[in-house]
Amino acid sequence: VSGSGGGFFRAVCPDMSVSYFKRFRMEIDLRGRSFAQFAPPPGYQLLAWDPDQIAAHAEAKYYSFRDEIDADVFSCLGDSDGCYKLMTEISDREDFLPEATWLVAYVGDGREHIEYCGTIQGIRASSRLGGIQNIGITPPHRRRGVGSALIAAALAGFQQVGLPRAYLEVTCQNEPAVRLYKQLGFQRTKTLYKAVEFAYS
């Protein structure tokens, strides 16, 4: 067994290597909160769920995660076809919540081509709890307030359907994301370890 000190450790066997990634479960109490102040910045539009835009969600997801640690934790996030399959599976779930699922389009530079640069999906995890599945912002559009607006739209969607709390999970090494979630009012409630197998040669 070897450790990195940075949020994951690895157990090595003769034919495979298993890495354990440290993740935080974070929750927020939605009662009495307003998220109206988190509007998208100029040049960006929040698009409500449309099943015809699954490919756009998948594209934004792929370009958000392909070079990030979460693509190691969840291999489908590092593959464009995997992202499309994941989006299809999420949207087909019985507990899928369109009200908490949003796409971000960048239209601010006058180009005819719309750039899809952010995605978030929500589910009804229980009668009182909403679950955020994935939050992705492509690298050129980070640190502009896009992520805050995207998460706020999802949380307002959970409120709309009467859910008093919501949760998400985040890999602890993704420190900017952890800071953002804390700023929005999320609190750590649990530490988890995600086991990921790698072929060992």
mmCIF file with all atom_site columns, C-alpha atoms in Angstrom:
data_model
loop_
_atom_site.group_PDB
_atom_site.id
_atom_site.type_symbol
_atom_site.label_atom_id
_atom_site.label_alt_id
_atom_site.label_comp_id
_atom_site.label_asym_id
_atom_site.label_entity_id
_atom_site.label_seq_id
_atom_site.pdbx_PDB_ins_code
_atom_site.Cartn_x
_atom_site.Cartn_y
_atom_site.Cartn_z
_atom_site.occupancy
_atom_site.B_iso_or_equiv
_atom_site.pdbx_formal_charge
_atom_site.auth_seq_id
_atom_site.auth_comp_id
_atom_site.auth_asym_id
_atom_site.auth_atom_id
_atom_site.pdbx_PDB_model_num
ATOM 1   C CA . VAL A 1 1   ? 0.000   0.000  0.000   1.00 0.00 ? 1   VAL A CA 1
ATOM 2   C CA . SER A 1 2   ? 1.341   3.410  -0.908  1.00 0.00 ? 2   SER A CA 1
ATOM 3   C CA . GLY A 1 3   ? 0.009   6.883  -0.199  1.00 0.00 ? 3   GLY A CA 1
ATOM 4   C CA . SER A 1 4   ? 0.337   10.264 -1.859  1.00 0.00 ? 4   SER A CA 1
ATOM 5   C CA . GLY A 1 5   ? -0.774  12.522 0.972   1.00 0.00 ? 5   GLY A CA 1
ATOM 6   C CA . GLY A 1 6   ? -2.927  14.352 -1.546  1.00 0.00 ? 6   GLY A CA 1
ATOM 7   C CA . GLY A 1 7   ? -6.281  12.683 -1.226  1.00 0.00 ? 7   GLY A CA 1
ATOM 8   C CA . PHE A 1 8   ? -5.753  9.196  -2.579  1.00 0.00 ? 8   PHE A CA 1
ATOM 9   C CA . PHE A 1 9   ? -3.777  6.052  -1.799  1.00 0.00 ? 9   PHE A CA 1
ATOM 10  C CA . ARG A 1 10  ? -2.990  2.929  -3.795  1.00 0.00 ? 10  ARG A CA 1
ATOM 11  C CA . ALA A 1 11  ? -3.008  -0.783 -3.048  1.00 0.00 ? 11  ALA A CA 1
ATOM 12  C CA . VAL A 1 12  ? -0.862  -2.813 -5.442  1.00 0.00 ? 12  VAL A CA 1
ATOM 13  C CA . CYS A 1 13  ? -1.598  -6.473 -6.305  1.00 0.00 ? 13  CYS A CA 1
ATOM 14  C CA . PRO A 1 14  ? 0.260   -8.674 -8.830  1.00 0.00 ? 14  PRO A CA 1
ATOM 15  C CA . ASP A 1 15  ? -2.183  -8.053 -11.675 1.00 0.00 ? 15  ASP A CA 1
ATOM 16  C CA . MET A 1 16  ? -3.853  -4.781 -10.813 1.00 0.00 ? 16  MET A CA 1
ATOM 17  C CA . SER A 1 17  ? -3.586  -1.550 -8.890  1.00 0.00 ? 17  SER A CA 1
ATOM 18  C CA . VAL A 1 18  ? -6.477  -0.139 -6.874  1.00 0.00 ? 18  VAL A CA 1
ATOM 19  C CA . SER A 1 19  ? -6.458  3.557  -6.030  1.00 0.00 ? 19  SER A CA 1
ATOM 20  C CA . TYR A 1 20  ? -8.738  5.055  -3.395  1.00 0.00 ? 20  TYR A CA 1
ATOM 21  C CA . PHE A 1 21  ? -9.747  8.652  -4.023  1.00 0.00 ? 21  PHE A CA 1
ATOM 22  C CA . LYS A 1 22  ? -10.889 10.735 -1.083  1.00 0.00 ? 22  LYS A CA 1
ATOM 23  C CA . ARG A 1 23  ? -14.193 12.493 -1.679  1.00 0.00 ? 23  ARG A CA 1
ATOM 24  C CA . PHE A 1 24  ? -16.404 14.780 0.380   1.00 0.00 ? 24  PHE A CA 1
ATOM 25  C CA . ARG A 1 25  ? -20.166 14.626 0.606   1.00 0.00 ? 25  ARG A CA 1
ATOM 26  C CA . MET A 1 26  ? -21.467 18.157 1.075   1.00 0.00 ? 26  MET A CA 1
ATOM 27  C CA . GLU A 1 27  ? -25.024 19.221 1.863   1.00 0.00 ? 27  GLU A CA 1
ATOM 28  C CA . ILE A 1 28  ? -27.001 22.456 1.933   1.00 0.00 ? 28  ILE A CA 1
ATOM 29  C CA . ASP A 1 29  ? -30.243 23.408 3.675   1.00 0.00 ? 29  ASP A CA 1
ATOM 30  C CA . LEU A 1 30  ? -32.398 25.103 1.042   1.00 0.00 ? 30  LEU A CA 1
ATOM 31  C CA . ARG A 1 31  ? -35.083 26.400 3.389   1.00 0.00 ? 31  ARG A CA 1
ATOM 32  C CA . GLY A 1 32  ? -35.280 30.172 3.503   1.00 0.00 ? 32  GLY A CA 1
ATOM 33  C CA . ARG A 1 33  ? -32.507 30.644 0.956   1.00 0.00 ? 33  ARG A CA 1
ATOM 34  C CA . SER A 1 34  ? -32.687 32.722 -2.207  1.00 0.00 ? 34  SER A CA 1
ATOM 35  C CA . PHE A 1 35  ? -30.319 32.204 -5.100  1.00 0.00 ? 35  PHE A CA 1
ATOM 36  C CA . ALA A 1 36  ? -31.573 35.066 -7.260  1.00 0.00 ? 36  ALA A CA 1
ATOM 37  C CA . GLN A 1 37  ? -28.321 37.006 -6.803  1.00 0.00 ? 37  GLN A CA 1
ATOM 38  C CA . PHE A 1 38  ? -26.342 34.398 -8.721  1.00 0.00 ? 38  PHE A CA 1
ATOM 39  C CA . ALA A 1 39  ? -27.218 35.476 -12.245 1.00 0.00 ? 39  ALA A CA 1
ATOM 40  C CA . PRO A 1 40  ? -25.039 34.339 -15.152 1.00 0.00 ? 40  PRO A CA 1
ATOM 41  C CA . PRO A 1 41  ? -22.409 36.900 -16.159 1.00 0.00 ? 41  PRO A CA 1
ATOM 42  C CA . PRO A 1 42  ? -22.855 38.944 -19.353 1.00 0.00 ? 42  PRO A CA 1
ATOM 43  C CA . GLY A 1 43  ? -22.482 36.869 -22.484 1.00 0.00 ? 43  GLY A CA 1
ATOM 44  C CA . TYR A 1 44  ? -23.781 33.660 -20.903 1.00 0.00 ? 44  TYR A CA 1
ATOM 45  C CA . GLN A 1 45  ? -27.212 32.069 -20.998 1.00 0.00 ? 45  GLN A CA 1
ATOM 46  C CA . LEU A 1 46  ? -28.699 29.374 -18.777 1.00 0.00 ? 46  LEU A CA 1
ATOM 47  C CA . LEU A 1 47  ? -30.746 26.910 -20.811 1.00 0.00 ? 47  LEU A CA 1
ATOM 48  C CA . ALA A 1 48  ? -33.411 24.796 -19.117 1.00 0.00 ? 48  ALA A CA 1
ATOM 49  C CA . TRP A 1 49  ? -33.495 21.058 -19.726 1.00 0.00 ? 49  TRP A CA 1
ATOM 50  C CA . ASP A 1 50  ? -34.329 20.003 -23.265 1.00 0.00 ? 50  ASP A CA 1
ATOM 51  C CA . PRO A 1 51  ? -33.948 16.304 -24.186 1.00 0.00 ? 51  PRO A CA 1
ATOM 52  C CA . ASP A 1 52  ? -32.857 17.364 -27.663 1.00 0.00 ? 52  ASP A CA 1
ATOM 53  C CA . GLN A 1 53  ? -29.734 18.889 -26.100 1.00 0.00 ? 53  GLN A CA 1
ATOM 54  C CA . ILE A 1 54  ? -28.289 15.709 -24.569 1.00 0.00 ? 54  ILE A CA 1
ATOM 55  C CA . ALA A 1 55  ? -25.366 15.930 -26.986 1.00 0.00 ? 55  ALA A CA 1
ATOM 56  C CA . ALA A 1 56  ? -24.686 19.528 -25.908 1.00 0.00 ? 56  ALA A CA 1
ATOM 57  C CA . HIS A 1 57  ? -24.666 18.495 -22.228 1.00 0.00 ? 57  HIS A CA 1
ATOM 58  C CA . ALA A 1 58  ? -22.327 15.616 -23.068 1.00 0.00 ? 58  ALA A CA 1
ATOM 59  C CA . GLU A 1 59  ? -19.984 17.914 -25.003 1.00 0.00 ? 59  GLU A CA 1
ATOM 60  C CA . ALA A 1 60  ? -19.789 20.396 -22.118 1.00 0.00 ? 60  ALA A CA 1
ATOM 61  C CA . LYS A 1 61  ? -19.236 17.545 -19.672 1.00 0.00 ? 61  LYS A CA 1
ATOM 62  C CA . TYR A 1 62  ? -16.418 16.030 -21.726 1.00 0.00 ? 62  TYR A CA 1
ATOM 63  C CA . TYR A 1 63  ? -14.499 19.289 -22.191 1.00 0.00 ? 63  TYR A CA 1
ATOM 64  C CA . SER A 1 64  ? -14.985 20.101 -18.504 1.00 0.00 ? 64  SER A CA 1
ATOM 65  C CA . PHE A 1 65  ? -13.607 16.824 -17.139 1.00 0.00 ? 65  PHE A CA 1
ATOM 66  C CA . ARG A 1 66  ? -11.295 15.243 -19.727 1.00 0.00 ? 66  ARG A CA 1
ATOM 67  C CA . ASP A 1 67  ? -8.086  16.656 -18.186 1.00 0.00 ? 67  ASP A CA 1
ATOM 68  C CA . GLU A 1 68  ? -9.246  16.684 -14.549 1.00 0.00 ? 68  GLU A CA 1
ATOM 69  C CA . ILE A 1 69  ? -8.765  14.212 -11.712 1.00 0.00 ? 69  ILE A CA 1
ATOM 70  C CA . ASP A 1 70  ? -12.446 13.237 -11.880 1.00 0.00 ? 70  ASP A CA 1
ATOM 71  C CA . ALA A 1 71  ? -11.726 11.563 -15.211 1.00 0.00 ? 71  ALA A CA 1
ATOM 72  C CA . ASP A 1 72  ? -9.443  9.214  -13.252 1.00 0.00 ? 72  ASP A CA 1
ATOM 73  C CA . VAL A 1 73  ? -12.102 8.631  -10.608 1.00 0.00 ? 73  VAL A CA 1
ATOM 74  C CA . PHE A 1 74  ? -14.890 8.119  -13.170 1.00 0.00 ? 74  PHE A CA 1
ATOM 75  C CA . SER A 1 75  ? -13.394 6.975  -16.467 1.00 0.00 ? 75  SER A CA 1
ATOM 76  C CA . CYS A 1 76  ? -16.511 7.810  -18.504 1.00 0.00 ? 76  CYS A CA 1
ATOM 77  C CA . LEU A 1 77  ? -15.856 11.516 -17.896 1.00 0.00 ? 77  LEU A CA 1
ATOM 78  C CA . GLY A 1 78  ? -12.625 11.321 -19.904 1.00 0.00 ? 78  GLY A CA 1
ATOM 79  C CA . ASP A 1 79  ? -14.350 9.898  -22.982 1.00 0.00 ? 79  ASP A CA 1
ATOM 80  C CA . SER A 1 80  ? -16.786 11.772 -25.247 1.00 0.00 ? 80  SER A CA 1
ATOM 81  C CA . ASP A 1 81  ? -18.904 8.686  -25.901 1.00 0.00 ? 81  ASP A CA 1
ATOM 82  C CA . GLY A 1 82  ? -18.863 7.894  -22.201 1.00 0.00 ? 82  GLY A CA 1
ATOM 83  C CA . CYS A 1 83  ? -20.179 11.380 -21.403 1.00 0.00 ? 83  CYS A CA 1
ATOM 84  C CA . TYR A 1 84  ? -23.001 10.958 -23.906 1.00 0.00 ? 84  TYR A CA 1
ATOM 85  C CA . LYS A 1 85  ? -23.931 7.582  -22.434 1.00 0.00 ? 85  LYS A CA 1
ATOM 86  C CA . LEU A 1 86  ? -23.812 9.013  -18.911 1.00 0.00 ? 86  LEU A CA 1
ATOM 87  C CA . MET A 1 87  ? -26.102 11.910 -19.847 1.00 0.00 ? 87  MET A CA 1
ATOM 88  C CA . THR A 1 88  ? -28.547 9.497  -21.465 1.00 0.00 ? 88  THR A CA 1
ATOM 89  C CA . GLU A 1 89  ? -28.564 7.249  -18.396 1.00 0.00 ? 89  GLU A CA 1
ATOM 90  C CA . ILE A 1 90  ? -29.100 10.167 -16.004 1.00 0.00 ? 90  ILE A CA 1
ATOM 91  C CA . SER A 1 91  ? -31.948 11.659 -18.043 1.00 0.00 ? 91  SER A CA 1
ATOM 92  C CA . ASP A 1 92  ? -33.642 8.236  -18.306 1.00 0.00 ? 92  ASP A CA 1
ATOM 93  C CA . ARG A 1 93  ? -33.712 7.718  -14.535 1.00 0.00 ? 93  ARG A CA 1
ATOM 94  C CA . GLU A 1 94  ? -37.103 7.744  -12.815 1.00 0.00 ? 94  GLU A CA 1
ATOM 95  C CA . ASP A 1 95  ? -35.768 10.211 -10.239 1.00 0.00 ? 95  ASP A CA 1
ATOM 96  C CA . PHE A 1 96  ? -34.303 12.615 -12.829 1.00 0.00 ? 96  PHE A CA 1
ATOM 97  C CA . LEU A 1 97  ? -35.255 16.241 -12.174 1.00 0.00 ? 97  LEU A CA 1
ATOM 98  C CA . PRO A 1 98  ? -35.448 18.466 -15.267 1.00 0.00 ? 98  PRO A CA 1
ATOM 99  C CA . GLU A 1 99  ? -35.985 21.470 -12.961 1.00 0.00 ? 99  GLU A CA 1
ATOM 100 C CA . ALA A 1 100 ? -32.477 21.014 -11.531 1.00 0.00 ? 100 ALA A CA 1
ATOM 101 C CA . THR A 1 101 ? -30.748 20.290 -14.843 1.00 0.00 ? 101 THR A CA 1
ATOM 102 C CA . TRP A 1 102 ? -29.214 23.184 -16.793 1.00 0.00 ? 102 TRP A CA 1
ATOM 103 C CA . LEU A 1 103 ? -26.878 23.915 -19.668 1.00 0.00 ? 103 LEU A CA 1
ATOM 104 C CA . VAL A 1 104 ? -24.726 27.042 -20.071 1.00 0.00 ? 104 VAL A CA 1
ATOM 105 C CA . ALA A 1 105 ? -24.218 28.625 -23.488 1.00 0.00 ? 105 ALA A CA 1
ATOM 106 C CA . TYR A 1 106 ? -21.606 31.290 -24.201 1.00 0.00 ? 106 TYR A CA 1
ATOM 107 C CA . VAL A 1 107 ? -22.772 33.790 -26.790 1.00 0.00 ? 107 VAL A CA 1
ATOM 108 C CA . GLY A 1 108 ? -20.755 36.801 -25.722 1.00 0.00 ? 108 GLY A CA 1
ATOM 109 C CA . ASP A 1 109 ? -18.199 37.305 -28.461 1.00 0.00 ? 109 ASP A CA 1
ATOM 110 C CA . GLY A 1 110 ? -20.582 37.796 -31.365 1.00 0.00 ? 110 GLY A CA 1
ATOM 111 C CA . ARG A 1 111 ? -19.817 34.467 -33.015 1.00 0.00 ? 111 ARG A CA 1
ATOM 112 C CA . GLU A 1 112 ? -22.605 32.659 -34.805 1.00 0.00 ? 112 GLU A CA 1
ATOM 113 C CA . HIS A 1 113 ? -21.569 29.388 -33.176 1.00 0.00 ? 113 HIS A CA 1
ATOM 114 C CA . ILE A 1 114 ? -22.873 28.904 -29.636 1.00 0.00 ? 114 ILE A CA 1
ATOM 115 C CA . GLU A 1 115 ? -20.338 27.411 -27.253 1.00 0.00 ? 115 GLU A CA 1
ATOM 116 C CA . TYR A 1 116 ? -21.761 25.057 -24.644 1.00 0.00 ? 116 TYR A CA 1
ATOM 117 C CA . CYS A 1 117 ? -19.498 25.520 -21.667 1.00 0.00 ? 117 CYS A CA 1
ATOM 118 C CA . GLY A 1 118 ? -21.294 24.230 -18.575 1.00 0.00 ? 118 GLY A CA 1
ATOM 119 C CA . THR A 1 119 ? -23.696 21.543 -17.421 1.00 0.00 ? 119 THR A CA 1
ATOM 120 C CA . ILE A 1 120 ? -25.361 20.353 -14.225 1.00 0.00 ? 120 ILE A CA 1
ATOM 121 C CA . GLN A 1 121 ? -27.869 17.552 -13.571 1.00 0.00 ? 121 GLN A CA 1
ATOM 122 C CA . GLY A 1 122 ? -30.139 16.873 -10.618 1.00 0.00 ? 122 GLY A CA 1
ATOM 123 C CA . ILE A 1 123 ? -32.088 13.920 -9.245  1.00 0.00 ? 123 ILE A CA 1
ATOM 124 C CA . ARG A 1 124 ? -34.607 13.420 -6.441  1.00 0.00 ? 124 ARG A CA 1
ATOM 125 C CA . ALA A 1 125 ? -32.483 11.316 -4.086  1.00 0.00 ? 125 ALA A CA 1
ATOM 126 C CA . SER A 1 126 ? -35.301 10.970 -1.547  1.00 0.00 ? 126 SER A CA 1
ATOM 127 C CA . SER A 1 127 ? -38.535 12.670 -0.561  1.00 0.00 ? 127 SER A CA 1
ATOM 128 C CA . ARG A 1 128 ? -36.549 15.439 1.150   1.00 0.00 ? 128 ARG A CA 1
ATOM 129 C CA . LEU A 1 129 ? -33.200 15.449 -0.638  1.00 0.00 ? 129 LEU A CA 1
ATOM 130 C CA . GLY A 1 130 ? -32.016 16.549 -4.047  1.00 0.00 ? 130 GLY A CA 1
ATOM 131 C CA . GLY A 1 131 ? -28.807 15.193 -5.516  1.00 0.00 ? 131 GLY A CA 1
ATOM 132 C CA . ILE A 1 132 ? -26.481 17.010 -7.900  1.00 0.00 ? 132 ILE A CA 1
ATOM 133 C CA . GLN A 1 133 ? -24.946 14.470 -10.265 1.00 0.00 ? 133 GLN A CA 1
ATOM 134 C CA . ASN A 1 134 ? -22.267 16.376 -12.169 1.00 0.00 ? 134 ASN A CA 1
ATOM 135 C CA . ILE A 1 135 ? -21.175 19.996 -12.366 1.00 0.00 ? 135 ILE A CA 1
ATOM 136 C CA . GLY A 1 136 ? -18.864 20.888 -15.218 1.00 0.00 ? 136 GLY A CA 1
ATOM 137 C CA . ILE A 1 137 ? -17.471 24.197 -16.476 1.00 0.00 ? 137 ILE A CA 1
ATOM 138 C CA . THR A 1 138 ? -14.991 24.134 -19.368 1.00 0.00 ? 138 THR A CA 1
ATOM 139 C CA . PRO A 1 139 ? -11.556 25.601 -18.472 1.00 0.00 ? 139 PRO A CA 1
ATOM 140 C CA . PRO A 1 140 ? -11.756 28.869 -20.511 1.00 0.00 ? 140 PRO A CA 1
ATOM 141 C CA . HIS A 1 141 ? -14.955 29.853 -18.682 1.00 0.00 ? 141 HIS A CA 1
ATOM 142 C CA . ARG A 1 142 ? -13.963 29.208 -15.076 1.00 0.00 ? 142 ARG A CA 1
ATOM 143 C CA . ARG A 1 143 ? -13.591 31.881 -12.397 1.00 0.00 ? 143 ARG A CA 1
ATOM 144 C CA . ARG A 1 144 ? -16.175 34.105 -14.064 1.00 0.00 ? 144 ARG A CA 1
ATOM 145 C CA . GLY A 1 145 ? -19.194 33.312 -11.901 1.00 0.00 ? 145 GLY A CA 1
ATOM 146 C CA . VAL A 1 146 ? -20.600 30.766 -14.356 1.00 0.00 ? 146 VAL A CA 1
ATOM 147 C CA . GLY A 1 147 ? -20.334 27.894 -11.888 1.00 0.00 ? 147 GLY A CA 1
ATOM 148 C CA . SER A 1 148 ? -22.106 29.829 -9.141  1.00 0.00 ? 148 SER A CA 1
ATOM 149 C CA . ALA A 1 149 ? -24.985 30.694 -11.485 1.00 0.00 ? 149 ALA A CA 1
ATOM 150 C CA . LEU A 1 150 ? -25.237 27.095 -12.679 1.00 0.00 ? 150 LEU A CA 1
ATOM 151 C CA . ILE A 1 151 ? -25.355 25.612 -9.181  1.00 0.00 ? 151 ILE A CA 1
ATOM 152 C CA . ALA A 1 152 ? -27.797 28.282 -8.007  1.00 0.00 ? 152 ALA A CA 1
ATOM 153 C CA . ALA A 1 153 ? -30.163 27.419 -10.865 1.00 0.00 ? 153 ALA A CA 1
ATOM 154 C CA . ALA A 1 154 ? -30.083 23.750 -9.875  1.00 0.00 ? 154 ALA A CA 1
ATOM 155 C CA . LEU A 1 155 ? -30.678 24.541 -6.200  1.00 0.00 ? 155 LEU A CA 1
ATOM 156 C CA . ALA A 1 156 ? -33.615 26.769 -7.113  1.00 0.00 ? 156 ALA A CA 1
ATOM 157 C CA . GLY A 1 157 ? -34.950 23.838 -9.139  1.00 0.00 ? 157 GLY A CA 1
ATOM 158 C CA . PHE A 1 158 ? -34.815 21.605 -6.077  1.00 0.00 ? 158 PHE A CA 1
ATOM 159 C CA . GLN A 1 159 ? -36.714 24.281 -4.146  1.00 0.00 ? 159 GLN A CA 1
ATOM 160 C CA . GLN A 1 160 ? -39.292 24.470 -6.930  1.00 0.00 ? 160 GLN A CA 1
ATOM 161 C CA . VAL A 1 161 ? -40.228 20.810 -6.474  1.00 0.00 ? 161 VAL A CA 1
ATOM 162 C CA . GLY A 1 162 ? -40.330 21.127 -2.684  1.00 0.00 ? 162 GLY A CA 1
ATOM 163 C CA . LEU A 1 163 ? -37.020 19.568 -1.634  1.00 0.00 ? 163 LEU A CA 1
ATOM 164 C CA . PRO A 1 164 ? -35.607 21.162 1.552   1.00 0.00 ? 164 PRO A CA 1
ATOM 165 C CA . ARG A 1 165 ? -32.033 19.888 1.201   1.00 0.00 ? 165 ARG A CA 1
ATOM 166 C CA . ALA A 1 166 ? -29.535 19.001 -1.510  1.00 0.00 ? 166 ALA A CA 1
ATOM 167 C CA . TYR A 1 167 ? -26.178 17.258 -1.650  1.00 0.00 ? 167 TYR A CA 1
ATOM 168 C CA . LEU A 1 168 ? -23.233 16.681 -3.943  1.00 0.00 ? 168 LEU A CA 1
ATOM 169 C CA . GLU A 1 169 ? -19.946 14.807 -3.831  1.00 0.00 ? 169 GLU A CA 1
ATOM 170 C CA . VAL A 1 170 ? -16.559 16.228 -4.765  1.00 0.00 ? 170 VAL A CA 1
ATOM 171 C CA . THR A 1 171 ? -13.040 14.839 -4.979  1.00 0.00 ? 171 THR A CA 1
ATOM 172 C CA . CYS A 1 172 ? -11.103 16.515 -2.168  1.00 0.00 ? 172 CYS A CA 1
ATOM 173 C CA . GLN A 1 173 ? -8.184  17.413 -4.447  1.00 0.00 ? 173 GLN A CA 1
ATOM 174 C CA . ASN A 1 174 ? -10.517 19.655 -6.436  1.00 0.00 ? 174 ASN A CA 1
ATOM 175 C CA . GLU A 1 175 ? -9.896  22.499 -4.001  1.00 0.00 ? 175 GLU A CA 1
ATOM 176 C CA . PRO A 1 176 ? -11.426 25.322 -6.113  1.00 0.00 ? 176 PRO A CA 1
ATOM 177 C CA . ALA A 1 177 ? -14.698 23.401 -6.309  1.00 0.00 ? 177 ALA A CA 1
ATOM 178 C CA . VAL A 1 178 ? -14.704 22.690 -2.568  1.00 0.00 ? 178 VAL A CA 1
ATOM 179 C CA . ARG A 1 179 ? -14.178 26.400 -1.860  1.00 0.00 ? 179 ARG A CA 1
ATOM 180 C CA . LEU A 1 180 ? -16.994 27.376 -4.222  1.00 0.00 ? 180 LEU A CA 1
ATOM 181 C CA . TYR A 1 181 ? -19.437 24.961 -2.633  1.00 0.00 ? 181 TYR A CA 1
ATOM 182 C CA . LYS A 1 182 ? -18.611 26.303 0.821   1.00 0.00 ? 182 LYS A CA 1
ATOM 183 C CA . GLN A 1 183 ? -19.150 29.863 -0.391  1.00 0.00 ? 183 GLN A CA 1
ATOM 184 C CA . LEU A 1 184 ? -22.592 28.877 -1.664  1.00 0.00 ? 184 LEU A CA 1
ATOM 185 C CA . GLY A 1 185 ? -23.536 27.393 1.717   1.00 0.00 ? 185 GLY A CA 1
ATOM 186 C CA . PHE A 1 186 ? -22.656 23.705 1.411   1.00 0.00 ? 186 PHE A CA 1
ATOM 187 C CA . GLN A 1 187 ? -21.148 21.963 4.442   1.00 0.00 ? 187 GLN A CA 1
ATOM 188 C CA . ARG A 1 188 ? -19.143 18.757 4.618   1.00 0.00 ? 188 ARG A CA 1
ATOM 189 C CA . THR A 1 189 ? -21.140 15.922 6.125   1.00 0.00 ? 189 THR A CA 1
ATOM 190 C CA . LYS A 1 190 ? -19.110 12.821 5.267   1.00 0.00 ? 190 LYS A CA 1
ATOM 191 C CA . THR A 1 191 ? -15.777 11.631 3.885   1.00 0.00 ? 191 THR A CA 1
ATOM 192 C CA . LEU A 1 192 ? -15.897 8.824  1.331   1.00 0.00 ? 192 LEU A CA 1
ATOM 193 C CA . TYR A 1 193 ? -13.299 6.790  -0.554  1.00 0.00 ? 193 TYR A CA 1
ATOM 194 C CA . LYS A 1 194 ? -13.905 5.793  -4.158  1.00 0.00 ? 194 LYS A CA 1
ATOM 195 C CA . ALA A 1 195 ? -12.032 2.655  -5.263  1.00 0.00 ? 195 ALA A CA 1
ATOM 196 C CA . VAL A 1 196 ? -10.772 2.683  -8.848  1.00 0.00 ? 196 VAL A CA 1
ATOM 197 C CA . GLU A 1 197 ? -9.036  -0.306 -10.467 1.00 0.00 ? 197 GLU A CA 1
ATOM 198 C CA . PHE A 1 198 ? -6.186  0.149  -12.936 1.00 0.00 ? 198 PHE A CA 1
ATOM 199 C CA . ALA A 1 199 ? -4.446  -2.527 -14.983 1.00 0.00 ? 199 ALA A CA 1
ATOM 200 C CA . TYR A 1 200 ? -0.987  -3.126 -13.475 1.00 0.00 ? 200 TYR A CA 1
ATOM 201 C CA . SER A 1 201 ? 1.960   -3.911 -15.743 1.00 0.00 ? 201 SER A CA 1
#
